[in-house]
Amino acid sequence: MANAAIYLFGAPRVELDGAPLVTDTRKATALLAYLAVTRQAHTRDAIAALLWPELDQTRARAALRRTLSALQHGRDLPWLVTAREQVQLALDAQLWCDVHEFEQCVAACPLPLIDADACAAYRPQLERAAALYTEDFLAGFTLRDSAAFDDWQFFQTEGYRHTLARVLDALVQCATVTHDWSAAIQYARRRLALDPLHEPAHRQLMQLYAWDNQHAAALRQYQECVRILDEELGVPPLEETTALDAAIRKHQAPLPPDHPVTAPPALAAIQPTQPPAAIPLLGRAIEWATLQADYDAISVRGGRGRLFVVTGEAGAGKTALATAFAQAQARRGAVLLATAAYPGETPLSYAPLSMLLQRAAAEPALRARLAALDPAVLAEVGRLVPTLAQFHPAGAAPPPDPVTAQSRFFTALAATFTALLAGDLPGVLLIDDIDCADRATLDWLTYFVRRLEAQRICVMLVWRRGELPAGHHLHRHAADGRRQGQVTWIDLTPLSRFDVARWVRLALPSRTTGHETLADRLYAETGGLPFFVTEYLHMLAQDDAASHAAAWRAPASVRDFLLARLAPVTEVARQVLAAAAVIGRSFDLPTVTAASGRSEDETVAALEELLARRLVIETGADRLDFAHAQLRQIVYDDLTHLRRRLLHRRVGDALAMQARRTGDEAGVAGALVQHYRLGGEPEKAAQSARLAGEQAQRVYANRAAVDYFRQALALGAPDACAIHSQLGDLHTLLGEYSQAEAAYTAALTHCSADQRADLEHRLGRLFDRLGDMAAALRHYACAHELLPSDATSLHARVLTDWSLAVLRSGEIGAAAHLAQQGLHAAEAAGDAAALARSQTLLCLLARRQGDVTAALAAGGAAVAAARQQQDVSILAAALNSLALVHADAGDPACAIPLVEEALTQATRIGDRHRAAALHNTLADLHHAGGQEEQAMAQLKQAVVIFAEIGDVAGGENAEIWMLREW
């Protein structure tokens, strides 16, 4: 009896007597992990719902049965206890799990430890627990199709990390008591790695380095603490940490304890990391590090100032990043002068600068600096801010000189800001939305930043991408400096999907499940734009039910934001944008031109305006897209019902005309359904729906074809009999036999007398698949009776299929008689496809009669004829029949390639039932050849499909599983 070991810290693995147990699927690994950790019996329904949420209860239970069967196949696993309704792992001496032992070791220790005796007594248990925790729980393992399991895994991981933190804190305490500094530092560094934002852990490591006489390491640890807190939270260290750093620098750190100590309360247990005060900075660590490094370099370079540019599209978080960074430097002691430009103040010269100077005059700390300025400088600047005359009432500006006036004024203004921003750290001049500033302000800023090399000043300008004229001197200077590495240029892009997922977890801490699904949807809705993410999460936090809605309505703030972006758009551009919104999120020039009713020149000019405003973007040589998904929806929603109908009709006509020119009517039929339906053209919509269904059927997109044909019927398409018949064929291929029968039955109510024989034939083939031979024979007989005298091809097909049903009923003589009639009818009709089908039947008859030679000849002829006809379904049947003959002859090596080709053809057309039967045949052939692993893999695939077809067909239909020849 094998001893088992389950390892769940790190990449999960299972060993039996030291050898790895290889599981066939990740679901099996997840099942063992879940049972091992929970250590209790679970109902099959609960486990099935957890691991297979995409399946209904019956199919999920079937998948669980297959997984359990695969685990136990050929193995002695007494600890895996499976009952009719429950599954569990039996905990005994034969089953060891690292998670169990980890928990037992921790449970044996009364944490926190209270004295040196406790440290000595429990240190071995704690060291064992720390050694067991090699990596995080199930590191690198995930189930992408089970959000519930991933959420369970996430919280288990957090719990074990929490416990490990307590263990490491206790080990640091134990090592400190014995002055084992090397071990204490090792445990403390591991403790800090669990949560780099846990400031007490930084202090603890600094203290241990100092006690171990590693003063340089202690000081570096403080610098690391400062860096991480700045990057992640935008805050300085606590006074307690700063004081410890100062003490270490002066070699006055507290002495190590010479007696037992109790773990500090702050270190006794890890606390959940709180979301940063400014969550919108999430995902901007690289940008923050770049800003900080270049800012710090200003002092290192000996007084060479630098221009910082933060740009990006509207809503990208430019203001949040720039403001947070500037404020972080102010908390460190830098002088900060911050303002913003506003669109309405463009006619006011120097408006942002005037505002800054007025604030400085009212600030006590800066008033003294203004008062110390040269009277001539104050007099010049007083032209802009008259209140500055209070500092030098007697000062008077020199008379204006047209040649030197501007230069003198710019110089005085630069001297004023240089004085205001002076300090131990480089001062920060921040102007947000500089693209809205007046021309005079931009000209002075160009003058000022060109002279920054002589000043210890950081000028930070924020503008919306594309809004500051590229030809302006300031833009050119910034661009030149960027190329030369003299300007720090931060171009903010949308957040990644990973960052959005982190944001979801931080912003919705009370939500315990579905984070990944919500993150996927939020990312799709917002495109990762921080402002949108913020507002949507605020909406979801207030109304959790909204997250489950089929469609999310944009929050009012997002709508207002986008409407404000639309406000300055010209009327022609609005019309083009409306036509684009009706087309869809992605559109092309010819279609939007035709739909908008504007000339090509007008449309191009409008699109150039929209591109400049970042309302649309180019996604290829000929295609454009809305910059935001919600922008398209807002534009569409604001259209009147009449305007929408008109535009949908125009778009439909434009697409149809383009398709006629290219000969690709079927390719656009799916889009035409939508536009003509919403454009009030039901007849055109129905015609397009049928065309789209036939195109989908041609490329074996069976599910899409079903949807289109149903739409065609709902829209009143003519020839309902043919459409219902096509639906029946598609449901048959999909293994949805009850729907197929309903479709054929509906077709019978709409068909003519000439069509009835064909429908009875189709019903016969349906019941033949289901193994209901009695019903199949009735329908074949009815079809034969109803056949018109001139239907020779259909006559051959009916006789052939009828013969197969009789053969499967065990009446070989009668089947042979019908087969010969079918062969003669196919030859008389000159129907090569029917002839190939007849040859396949003759092959099966000869096989039943034990005539291998005749069976091989007929099978070979059937395959050759089917290849010539390029009929996938007939070819798959012929290949399967010939393979069965080779298998009977004891030649699996010849049979296997034939079945594999037949499987490829059946899969190609989406015939799920026959694909399952072919998987089953391959399993038998591999088993006969001694290839057990391949046999098991094929059998599992067969079982999955058979089970799904059985569920859809309704009830337990064992005949479905018996399909082998057709």
Coordinates of N, CA and C in Angstrom, one line a residue, residues 564-632:
A564 N -18.2 66.7 -22.1 CA -17.3 67.9 -22.1 C -16.3 67.7 -23.3
R565 N -15.8 66.5 -23.5 CA -14.9 66.3 -24.6 C -15.6 66.6 -26.0
L566 N -16.9 66.3 -26.0 CA -17.6 66.5 -27.3 C -18.1 67.9 -27.5
A567 N -18.1 68.7 -26.4 CA -18.7 70.0 -26.5 C -18.1 70.9 -27.6
P568 N -16.8 70.9 -27.8 CA -16.2 71.9 -28.8 C -16.2 71.3 -30.2
V569 N -16.7 70.1 -30.4 CA -16.7 69.5 -31.7 C -17.6 70.2 -32.7
T570 N -17.2 70.4 -33.9 CA -18.0 71.1 -34.9 C -19.2 70.3 -35.4
E571 N -20.2 70.9 -36.0 CA -21.4 70.3 -36.3 C -21.1 69.1 -37.3
V572 N -20.3 69.4 -38.3 CA -20.0 68.4 -39.3 C -19.3 67.2 -38.7
A573 N -18.4 67.4 -37.8 CA -17.7 66.4 -37.1 C -18.7 65.6 -36.2
R574 N -19.7 66.2 -35.6 CA -20.7 65.5 -34.8 C -21.5 64.6 -35.7
Q575 N -21.8 65.0 -36.9 CA -22.6 64.2 -37.8 C -21.8 63.0 -38.2
V576 N -20.5 63.1 -38.5 CA -19.7 62.0 -38.9 C -19.5 61.1 -37.7
L577 N -19.4 61.6 -36.5 CA -19.2 60.8 -35.3 C -20.5 60.0 -35.0
A578 N -21.7 60.6 -35.3 CA -22.9 59.9 -35.1 C -23.0 58.7 -36.0
A579 N -22.6 58.9 -37.3 CA -22.7 57.8 -38.3 C -21.7 56.7 -37.8
A580 N -20.5 57.1 -37.3 CA -19.6 56.1 -36.9 C -20.1 55.3 -35.7
A581 N -20.8 56.0 -34.8 CA -21.4 55.3 -33.6 C -22.4 54.3 -34.1
V582 N -23.1 54.5 -35.1 CA -24.1 53.6 -35.6 C -23.4 52.4 -36.3
I583 N -22.3 52.7 -37.0 CA -21.6 51.6 -37.6 C -21.1 50.6 -36.6
G584 N -20.6 51.1 -35.5 CA -20.0 50.3 -34.4 C -18.8 50.9 -33.9
R585 N -18.1 50.2 -33.0 CA -16.9 50.9 -32.4 C -15.8 51.1 -33.5
S586 N -15.7 50.2 -34.4 CA -14.7 50.3 -35.5 C -15.4 50.6 -36.8
F587 N -14.8 51.5 -37.6 CA -15.4 51.9 -38.8 C -14.4 52.2 -39.8
D588 N -14.8 52.4 -41.1 CA -13.9 52.8 -42.2 C -14.4 54.0 -42.9
L589 N -13.5 54.6 -43.7 CA -13.9 55.9 -44.3 C -15.0 55.8 -45.3
P590 N -15.0 54.8 -46.3 CA -16.1 54.8 -47.2 C -17.5 54.6 -46.6
T591 N -17.6 53.8 -45.6 CA -18.9 53.5 -44.9 C -19.4 54.7 -44.2
V592 N -18.5 55.4 -43.4 CA -18.9 56.5 -42.6 C -19.2 57.7 -43.5
T593 N -18.5 57.8 -44.6 CA -18.8 58.9 -45.6 C -20.2 58.7 -46.2
A594 N -20.5 57.5 -46.6 CA -21.9 57.2 -47.2 C -23.0 57.4 -46.1
A595 N -22.7 56.9 -44.9 CA -23.8 57.0 -43.9 C -24.0 58.4 -43.4
S596 N -22.9 59.2 -43.3 CA -23.1 60.6 -42.8 C -23.8 61.5 -43.7
G597 N -23.7 61.2 -45.0 CA -24.3 62.1 -46.0 C -23.4 63.2 -46.4
R598 N -22.2 63.2 -45.9 CA -21.2 64.3 -46.2 C -20.3 63.9 -47.4
S599 N -19.7 64.9 -48.0 CA -18.8 64.5 -49.1 C -17.5 63.9 -48.5
E600 N -16.7 63.3 -49.3 CA -15.5 62.7 -48.8 C -14.5 63.7 -48.2
D601 N -14.4 64.9 -48.8 CA -13.5 65.9 -48.3 C -14.0 66.4 -46.9
E602 N -15.3 66.6 -46.8 CA -15.9 67.0 -45.5 C -15.7 65.9 -44.4
T603 N -15.9 64.7 -44.8 CA -15.7 63.6 -43.9 C -14.3 63.5 -43.4
V604 N -13.3 63.6 -44.3 CA -11.9 63.5 -44.0 C -11.5 64.6 -43.0
A605 N -12.0 65.9 -43.3 CA -11.7 67.0 -42.4 C -12.3 66.8 -41.1
A606 N -13.5 66.2 -41.0 CA -14.1 66.0 -39.7 C -13.4 64.9 -38.9
L607 N -12.9 63.9 -39.6 CA -12.2 62.8 -38.9 C -10.8 63.3 -38.4
E608 N -10.2 64.2 -39.2 CA -8.9 64.8 -38.7 C -9.2 65.6 -37.5
E609 N -10.3 66.3 -37.4 CA -10.6 67.0 -36.2 C -10.8 66.1 -35.0
L610 N -11.5 65.0 -35.3 CA -11.8 64.0 -34.2 C -10.5 63.3 -33.8
L611 N -9.6 63.1 -34.7 CA -8.3 62.5 -34.4 C -7.5 63.4 -33.5
A612 N -7.5 64.7 -33.9 CA -6.7 65.7 -33.1 C -7.3 65.8 -31.7
R613 N -8.6 65.7 -31.5 CA -9.1 65.7 -30.2 C -9.1 64.4 -29.4
R614 N -8.5 63.4 -30.0 CA -8.4 62.1 -29.4 C -9.7 61.4 -29.1
L615 N -10.7 61.8 -29.9 CA -12.0 61.1 -29.8 C -12.1 59.8 -30.6
V616 N -11.4 59.8 -31.7 CA -11.2 58.6 -32.4 C -9.7 58.3 -32.6
I617 N -9.3 57.1 -32.9 CA -7.9 56.8 -33.1 C -7.8 55.9 -34.4
E618 N -6.7 55.9 -35.0 CA -6.5 55.1 -36.2 C -6.0 53.7 -35.7
T619 N -6.6 52.7 -36.2 CA -6.2 51.3 -35.8 C -5.5 50.6 -37.0
G620 N -5.5 51.2 -38.1 CA -4.9 50.5 -39.3 C -4.9 51.5 -40.4
A621 N -4.5 51.0 -41.6 CA -4.4 51.9 -42.7 C -5.8 52.4 -43.1
D622 N -6.8 51.7 -43.0 CA -8.1 52.0 -43.5 C -9.2 52.1 -42.4
R623 N -8.8 51.8 -41.1 CA -9.9 51.7 -40.1 C -9.6 52.7 -38.9
L624 N -10.7 53.1 -38.3 CA -10.6 54.0 -37.2 C -11.5 53.4 -36.1
D625 N -11.3 53.9 -34.9 CA -12.0 53.3 -33.7 C -12.3 54.4 -32.7
F626 N -13.3 54.3 -31.9 CA -13.6 55.2 -30.9 C -12.5 55.1 -29.8
A627 N -12.1 56.2 -29.3 CA -11.0 56.2 -28.3 C -11.5 55.5 -27.0
H628 N -12.8 55.5 -26.7 CA -13.3 54.9 -25.5 C -14.6 54.2 -25.9
A629 N -14.8 53.0 -25.3 CA -16.0 52.2 -25.6 C -17.3 53.0 -25.2
Q630 N -17.2 53.7 -24.1 CA -18.4 54.4 -23.6 C -18.7 55.7 -24.5
L631 N -17.7 56.2 -25.1 CA -17.9 57.4 -26.0 C -18.8 57.0 -27.1
R632 N -18.6 55.9 -27.7 CA -19.4 55.5 -28.8 C -20.9 55.3 -28.3

